[in-house]
Amino acid sequence: MGSAITGWGEALPERVVTNDDFAARLDTSDEWIVARTGIRERRMGGTTSELAIEAGRAALKSAGVDGSEVDLLVLATTTPDQTIPATSAVVHDALGCKGGAFDLNAACAGFVYALVTADSLLRAGHRRALVIGSETLSKVTDQDDRSTAVLFGDGAAAIVLESGMPDELIVAYDLGVDGAATPLLYANHGGYIHMEGREVFRRAVRCELDSITNVLTKAGIGPQDVALFVPHQANVRIIEAVNERVGLTMEQTAIVLDRTGNTSAASIPLALAEAADAGRVAEGDLVLLSGFGAGMTWASAIIRWGQEGLAR
Ligand code: COA
């Protein structure tokens, strides 16, 4: 039995930080940031659990489901509120969910890892999962370091995943990690993000290209068969470089990074939720999700959109 995405929702902190806000106190400019990254503003504020609860609540509402009908919660985050317990425990309690809950850290590929994990557990017998990506990256970014401060933001988005579909949700997926690349992008406990930007950029393009090629091949489809491409929202130049090599167009691609910056595990569900709200996906459409990040970690999935035939 397969599963379907039956609801989605998002949460963004109210405080908007524009490129000009950075330019007012750091040696940078709106022109530099937009030209190198495509980012114009990002949101900052809240805690990872607060944002996750708000996004989770919105997703439950959109699915018409009560928290008590959820029997699995997976929270993808690299910025948990505390070391112990998992942030998902706090979210599970606030939303009144049943069953198990756990945090999953696969950096900016976290949401796709979480989706694949939740879908597998639904096939193993769970009924309904809440899958959330939530981050407060502003807390682990040195706001005085122009090379990282301008890139990251805070936010969350969630989906409800329900079993009961005749067909599988995930047509093909690919998960990977190369831990030897850890020195390129990391944050120690209590420390800030350290990043070798240029090398991360180069590897991001390469590993996303390989991962997308892998899932397209597994699914037996070409780029033209993808109705919507939802990439990790780190840098529009990375997305353009990948698209050009894969043969995807910007018209097929969901972009929110101009307004959110890089929100790590929240970026793919934020872009997916916005595209779904805008009616950019229809029953039966193939949607490609692909993320990469610290590790280096990567994950891609091709999913079939829609809930026709769902037995509830
Ligand atoms: N404003 C102005 N100048 C800046 C700047 C900023 N916000 N940040 C860095 N610079 C400077 C650098 O200090 C460097 O100056 P120098 O030549 O005097 O040393 C110069 O700009 C060029 O830096 P470089 O690293 O070559 O720029 P770039 O074209 O590679 O762009 C990034 C920098 C960070 C935007 C780019 O490397 C990038 O996006 N990398 C991937 C990052 C990412 O997505 N990480 C998350 C993965 S999940």
Coordinates of C-alpha atoms and ligand atoms in Angstrom, one line a residue:
M1 CA 0.0 0.0 0.0
G2 CA 1.3 3.5 -0.9
S3 CA 1.0 6.8 0.8
A4 CA 0.0 10.4 -0.2
I5 CA 0.8 13.9 0.8
T6 CA -2.6 15.1 2.1
G7 CA -1.7 18.4 3.7
W8 CA 1.1 21.0 4.0
G9 CA 1.8 24.1 5.9
E10 CA 4.6 26.5 6.7
A11 CA 5.8 28.9 9.4
L12 CA 8.1 31.9 9.0
P13 CA 9.2 34.3 11.7
E14 CA 7.8 37.8 11.4
R15 CA 11.2 39.6 11.4
V16 CA 12.4 40.3 7.9
V17 CA 16.2 40.9 7.5
T18 CA 17.0 42.5 4.1
N19 CA 20.3 42.6 2.3
D20 CA 20.4 46.4 3.0
D21 CA 20.1 45.6 6.8
F22 CA 23.4 43.7 6.5
A23 CA 24.9 46.3 4.2
A24 CA 24.2 48.9 7.0
R25 CA 26.6 47.2 9.3
L26 CA 28.9 44.9 7.3
D27 CA 31.1 45.4 4.3
T28 CA 28.6 44.0 1.8
S29 CA 25.8 45.2 -0.6
D30 CA 22.5 44.2 -1.9
E31 CA 24.0 43.9 -5.4
W32 CA 26.8 41.5 -4.3
I33 CA 24.4 39.2 -2.3
V34 CA 21.7 39.1 -5.1
A35 CA 24.3 38.6 -7.9
R36 CA 26.2 35.8 -6.0
T37 CA 23.2 34.0 -4.3
G38 CA 19.8 35.3 -5.5
I39 CA 18.9 36.0 -1.9
R40 CA 17.1 39.3 -1.2
E41 CA 15.8 38.8 2.3
R42 CA 15.4 36.1 5.0
R43 CA 13.4 35.7 8.2
M44 CA 14.9 35.4 11.7
G45 CA 13.3 34.6 15.0
G46 CA 11.6 31.9 17.1
T47 CA 12.8 28.5 18.2
T48 CA 13.0 25.4 16.1
S49 CA 10.2 23.8 18.1
E50 CA 7.9 26.9 17.9
L51 CA 8.3 27.1 14.1
A52 CA 7.8 23.3 13.8
I53 CA 4.7 23.4 15.9
E54 CA 3.2 26.3 13.8
A55 CA 4.1 24.6 10.5
G56 CA 2.8 21.2 11.8
R57 CA -0.5 22.7 12.9
A58 CA -1.0 24.3 9.5
A59 CA -0.2 21.1 7.7
L60 CA -2.7 19.1 10.0
K61 CA -5.4 21.8 9.3
S62 CA -4.8 21.6 5.6
A63 CA -5.1 17.8 5.7
G64 CA -8.2 18.0 7.9
V65 CA -6.5 15.8 10.4
D66 CA -6.2 16.1 14.2
G67 CA -2.9 15.7 15.9
S68 CA -4.2 12.6 17.8
E69 CA -4.6 10.9 14.4
V70 CA -0.9 11.1 13.7
D71 CA 1.1 8.0 14.8
L72 CA 4.6 9.1 13.6
L73 CA 6.4 12.4 13.8
V74 CA 9.7 12.9 12.0
L75 CA 11.4 16.3 12.5
A76 CA 14.3 17.1 10.2
T77 CA 16.6 19.7 11.7
T78 CA 20.3 20.6 12.1
T79 CA 19.4 23.2 14.8
P80 CA 17.6 21.4 17.6
D81 CA 16.5 23.6 20.6
Q82 CA 18.5 21.5 23.0
T83 CA 20.7 18.4 23.1
I84 CA 18.3 16.3 25.2
P85 CA 15.5 15.6 24.6
A86 CA 14.9 15.6 20.8
T87 CA 13.0 18.7 19.7
S88 CA 10.4 16.4 18.1
A89 CA 9.3 15.3 21.6
V90 CA 8.3 18.9 22.4
V91 CA 6.5 19.2 19.0
H92 CA 4.8 15.8 19.5
D93 CA 3.4 16.9 22.9
A94 CA 2.3 20.4 21.7
L95 CA 0.4 18.9 18.7
G96 CA -1.1 16.0 20.7
C97 CA 0.4 13.4 18.4
K98 CA 0.4 9.6 19.2
G99 CA 3.1 7.0 18.4
G100 CA 6.8 7.8 18.1
A101 CA 8.7 10.9 17.3
F102 CA 12.4 11.5 16.5
D103 CA 14.7 14.2 15.1
L104 CA 16.6 13.4 11.9
N105 CA 19.8 15.3 11.0
A106 CA 20.9 15.0 7.4
A107 CA 21.7 18.7 7.1
C108 CA 20.0 20.4 4.1
A109 CA 19.1 17.0 2.6
G110 CA 17.2 16.3 5.9
F111 CA 13.7 16.7 4.6
V112 CA 14.1 14.2 1.7
Y113 CA 15.7 11.8 4.2
A114 CA 12.7 12.3 6.5
L115 CA 10.2 11.8 3.7
V116 CA 11.8 8.5 2.6
T117 CA 12.0 7.3 6.2
A118 CA 8.4 8.2 7.1
D119 CA 7.1 6.6 3.8
S120 CA 9.0 3.4 4.7
L121 CA 7.5 3.4 8.2
L122 CA 4.0 3.9 6.8
R123 CA 4.6 0.8 4.6
A124 CA 5.7 -1.0 7.7
G125 CA 2.3 -0.4 9.3
H126 CA 2.0 3.2 10.5
R127 CA -1.1 5.1 9.4
R128 CA -0.3 8.8 9.3
A129 CA 3.0 10.7 9.6
L130 CA 3.8 14.4 10.2
V131 CA 7.1 15.2 8.5
I132 CA 8.6 18.6 9.4
G133 CA 11.7 20.5 8.4
S134 CA 12.4 23.3 10.9
E135 CA 15.5 25.4 11.4
T136 CA 16.8 28.4 13.3
L137 CA 20.1 28.8 11.5
S138 CA 20.5 32.4 12.6
K139 CA 21.5 31.0 16.0
V140 CA 24.5 29.1 14.6
T141 CA 25.6 31.8 12.1
D142 CA 28.0 34.5 13.1
Q143 CA 26.0 37.6 12.2
D144 CA 29.2 39.6 11.9
D145 CA 30.7 37.3 9.3
R146 CA 29.6 38.6 5.9
S147 CA 30.5 35.4 4.1
T148 CA 28.0 33.2 6.0
A149 CA 25.6 35.7 7.7
V150 CA 23.8 36.7 4.5
L151 CA 23.1 33.1 3.4
F152 CA 21.0 31.6 6.2
G153 CA 17.6 32.1 7.6
D154 CA 15.0 30.6 9.9
G155 CA 11.7 28.8 9.0
A156 CA 9.7 25.6 9.0
A157 CA 7.4 23.6 6.8
A158 CA 5.5 20.4 7.2
I159 CA 3.6 17.8 5.3
V160 CA 1.0 15.1 6.4
L161 CA 1.7 11.7 4.9
E162 CA -1.1 9.1 5.0
S163 CA -1.1 5.5 4.0
G164 CA -4.0 4.1 2.0
M165 CA -3.1 4.8 -1.6
P166 CA -3.2 2.1 -4.3
D167 CA 0.2 3.2 -5.7
E168 CA 3.5 4.1 -4.1
L169 CA 4.3 7.8 -3.4
I170 CA 8.0 7.5 -4.0
V171 CA 8.8 6.4 -7.5
A172 CA 12.6 6.5 -7.0
Y173 CA 15.0 7.9 -4.4
D174 CA 18.7 8.3 -3.7
L175 CA 20.3 9.0 -0.4
G176 CA 24.0 9.6 0.1
V177 CA 26.8 11.1 2.2
D178 CA 30.5 11.7 1.9
G179 CA 31.7 12.3 5.5
A180 CA 35.2 13.0 4.3
A181 CA 33.9 16.4 3.3
T182 CA 33.1 17.4 6.9
P183 CA 35.8 20.1 7.1
L184 CA 34.1 22.0 4.3
L185 CA 30.9 22.9 6.2
Y186 CA 30.4 22.3 9.9
A187 CA 29.4 23.9 13.2
N188 CA 30.7 22.6 16.5
H189 CA 28.6 22.5 19.7
G190 CA 28.3 26.1 20.8
G191 CA 30.1 27.4 17.7
Y192 CA 29.2 29.0 14.4
I193 CA 28.9 27.6 10.9
H194 CA 32.3 27.4 9.2
M195 CA 32.1 27.0 5.4
E196 CA 34.5 26.8 2.4
G197 CA 32.0 28.5 0.2
R198 CA 33.6 28.0 -3.2
E199 CA 34.4 24.3 -2.7
V200 CA 30.9 23.7 -1.2
F201 CA 29.4 25.3 -4.3
R202 CA 31.5 23.1 -6.7
R203 CA 30.6 19.9 -4.8
A204 CA 27.0 20.9 -4.4
V205 CA 26.5 21.1 -8.2
R206 CA 28.3 17.8 -8.7
C207 CA 26.5 15.8 -6.1
E208 CA 23.1 17.1 -6.9
L209 CA 23.7 16.5 -10.6
D210 CA 24.7 12.9 -9.9
S211 CA 21.8 12.3 -7.5
I212 CA 19.2 13.7 -9.8
T213 CA 20.6 11.7 -12.7
N214 CA 20.4 8.6 -10.5
V215 CA 16.7 9.0 -9.7
L216 CA 15.7 10.0 -13.2
T217 CA 17.4 6.8 -14.4
K218 CA 15.8 4.7 -11.7
A219 CA 12.4 6.1 -12.5
G220 CA 13.0 5.6 -16.3
I221 CA 12.0 9.2 -17.0
G222 CA 13.6 12.3 -18.5
P223 CA 13.7 15.9 -17.2
Q224 CA 10.8 16.9 -19.4
D225 CA 8.6 14.4 -17.5
V226 CA 9.1 16.4 -14.2
A227 CA 6.1 18.7 -13.6
L228 CA 7.8 20.4 -10.7
F229 CA 11.4 20.5 -9.5
V230 CA 11.9 21.5 -5.8
P231 CA 15.6 21.9 -5.1
H232 CA 17.3 22.8 -1.9
Q233 CA 17.2 26.6 -1.6
A234 CA 20.8 27.5 -1.0
N235 CA 21.9 29.6 -4.0
V236 CA 20.1 30.3 -7.2
R237 CA 23.4 29.9 -9.1
I238 CA 23.7 26.3 -7.9
I239 CA 20.1 25.7 -9.0
E240 CA 20.8 27.2 -12.4
A241 CA 24.0 25.3 -12.9
V242 CA 22.2 22.0 -12.0
N243 CA 19.2 22.7 -14.2
E244 CA 21.4 23.5 -17.2
R245 CA 23.4 20.2 -16.8
V246 CA 20.3 18.1 -16.2
G247 CA 18.0 19.7 -18.8
L248 CA 15.5 21.2 -16.3
T249 CA 14.1 24.7 -16.8
M250 CA 13.6 27.5 -14.3
E251 CA 9.9 27.4 -15.2
Q252 CA 9.8 23.8 -13.8
T253 CA 11.6 24.9 -10.7
A254 CA 10.2 26.2 -7.3
I255 CA 12.1 29.1 -5.8
V256 CA 11.6 30.7 -2.4
L257 CA 15.2 31.5 -1.5
D258 CA 15.0 35.1 -2.6
R259 CA 12.6 35.6 0.4
T260 CA 13.9 33.0 2.8
G261 CA 17.6 32.5 2.3
N262 CA 19.0 29.0 3.0
T263 CA 16.7 27.4 5.7
S264 CA 18.5 24.0 5.4
A265 CA 16.0 21.1 6.2
A266 CA 13.0 23.6 5.9
S267 CA 13.9 24.8 2.5
I268 CA 12.5 22.0 0.3
P269 CA 9.1 21.7 2.2
L270 CA 8.8 25.6 2.2
A271 CA 9.2 25.6 -1.6
L272 CA 7.0 22.6 -2.0
A273 CA 4.2 24.1 0.1
E274 CA 4.3 27.4 -1.7
A275 CA 4.2 25.7 -5.1
A276 CA 1.3 23.5 -4.0
D277 CA -0.6 26.5 -2.6
A278 CA -0.1 28.2 -6.0
G279 CA -1.6 25.2 -7.8
R280 CA 1.6 24.3 -9.6
V281 CA 1.1 20.5 -9.0
A282 CA -1.8 18.4 -10.2
E283 CA -3.0 14.9 -9.6
G284 CA -0.6 12.3 -11.0
D285 CA 2.3 14.9 -11.6
L286 CA 5.8 13.8 -11.0
V287 CA 7.6 16.0 -8.5
L288 CA 11.4 15.9 -8.1
L289 CA 12.9 16.9 -4.8
S290 CA 16.6 17.2 -4.3
G291 CA 18.8 18.5 -1.5
F292 CA 22.5 18.6 -0.6
G293 CA 24.4 20.0 2.4
A294 CA 26.9 19.5 5.2
G295 CA 28.4 16.1 5.3
M296 CA 28.4 16.4 2.3
T297 CA 25.0 14.8 2.4
W298 CA 22.6 14.5 -0.5
A299 CA 19.1 13.1 -1.2
S300 CA 16.7 13.1 -4.2
A301 CA 13.3 11.6 -4.7
I302 CA 10.7 11.5 -7.4
I303 CA 7.2 11.4 -6.0
R304 CA 3.8 11.1 -7.6
W305 CA 1.6 13.9 -6.5
G306 CA -2.1 13.4 -5.6
Q307 CA -4.5 11.6 -3.3
E308 CA -7.1 10.2 -5.6
G309 CA -8.1 6.7 -4.5
L310 CA -6.9 7.3 -0.9
A311 CA -8.7 5.0 1.5
R312 CA -9.0 6.9 4.8
Ligands
COA1 N1 29.6 40.6 0.5 C1 30.7 41.0 -0.1 N2 31.8 40.3 -0.3 C2 31.8 39.0 0.2 C3 30.7 38.5 0.9 C4 29.6 39.4 1.1 N3 28.5 39.0 1.7 N4 31.0 37.3 1.3 C5 32.2 37.0 0.8 N5 32.7 38.1 0.1 C6 34.0 38.2 -0.5 C7 35.0 37.2 -0.1 O1 35.6 37.7 1.2 C8 36.0 37.3 -1.2 O2 36.8 38.4 -1.0 P1 38.4 38.3 -1.3 O3 38.5 37.9 -2.7 O4 38.9 39.6 -0.9 O5 38.9 37.2 -0.4 C9 35.1 37.6 -2.4 O6 33.9 38.0 -1.9 C10 34.9 36.4 -3.3 O7 34.6 35.3 -2.5 P2 34.3 33.9 -3.2 O8 34.2 32.9 -2.1 O9 35.2 33.6 -4.3 O10 32.8 34.2 -3.8 P3 31.9 33.2 -4.5 O11 31.6 33.7 -5.9 O12 32.3 31.8 -4.3 O13 30.5 33.4 -3.6 C11 29.4 32.3 -1.9 C12 30.6 33.2 -2.3 C13 29.4 31.9 -0.4 C14 28.1 33.1 -2.2 C15 29.4 31.0 -2.8 O14 30.7 30.4 -2.7 C16 28.4 30.0 -2.4 O15 27.2 30.3 -2.5 N6 28.8 28.8 -2.0 C17 27.9 27.8 -1.6 C18 27.4 28.1 -0.2 C19 26.2 27.3 0.1 O16 25.2 27.2 -0.6 N7 26.3 26.6 1.3 C20 25.2 25.9 1.8 C21 25.2 24.5 1.3 S1 23.8 23.7 1.9

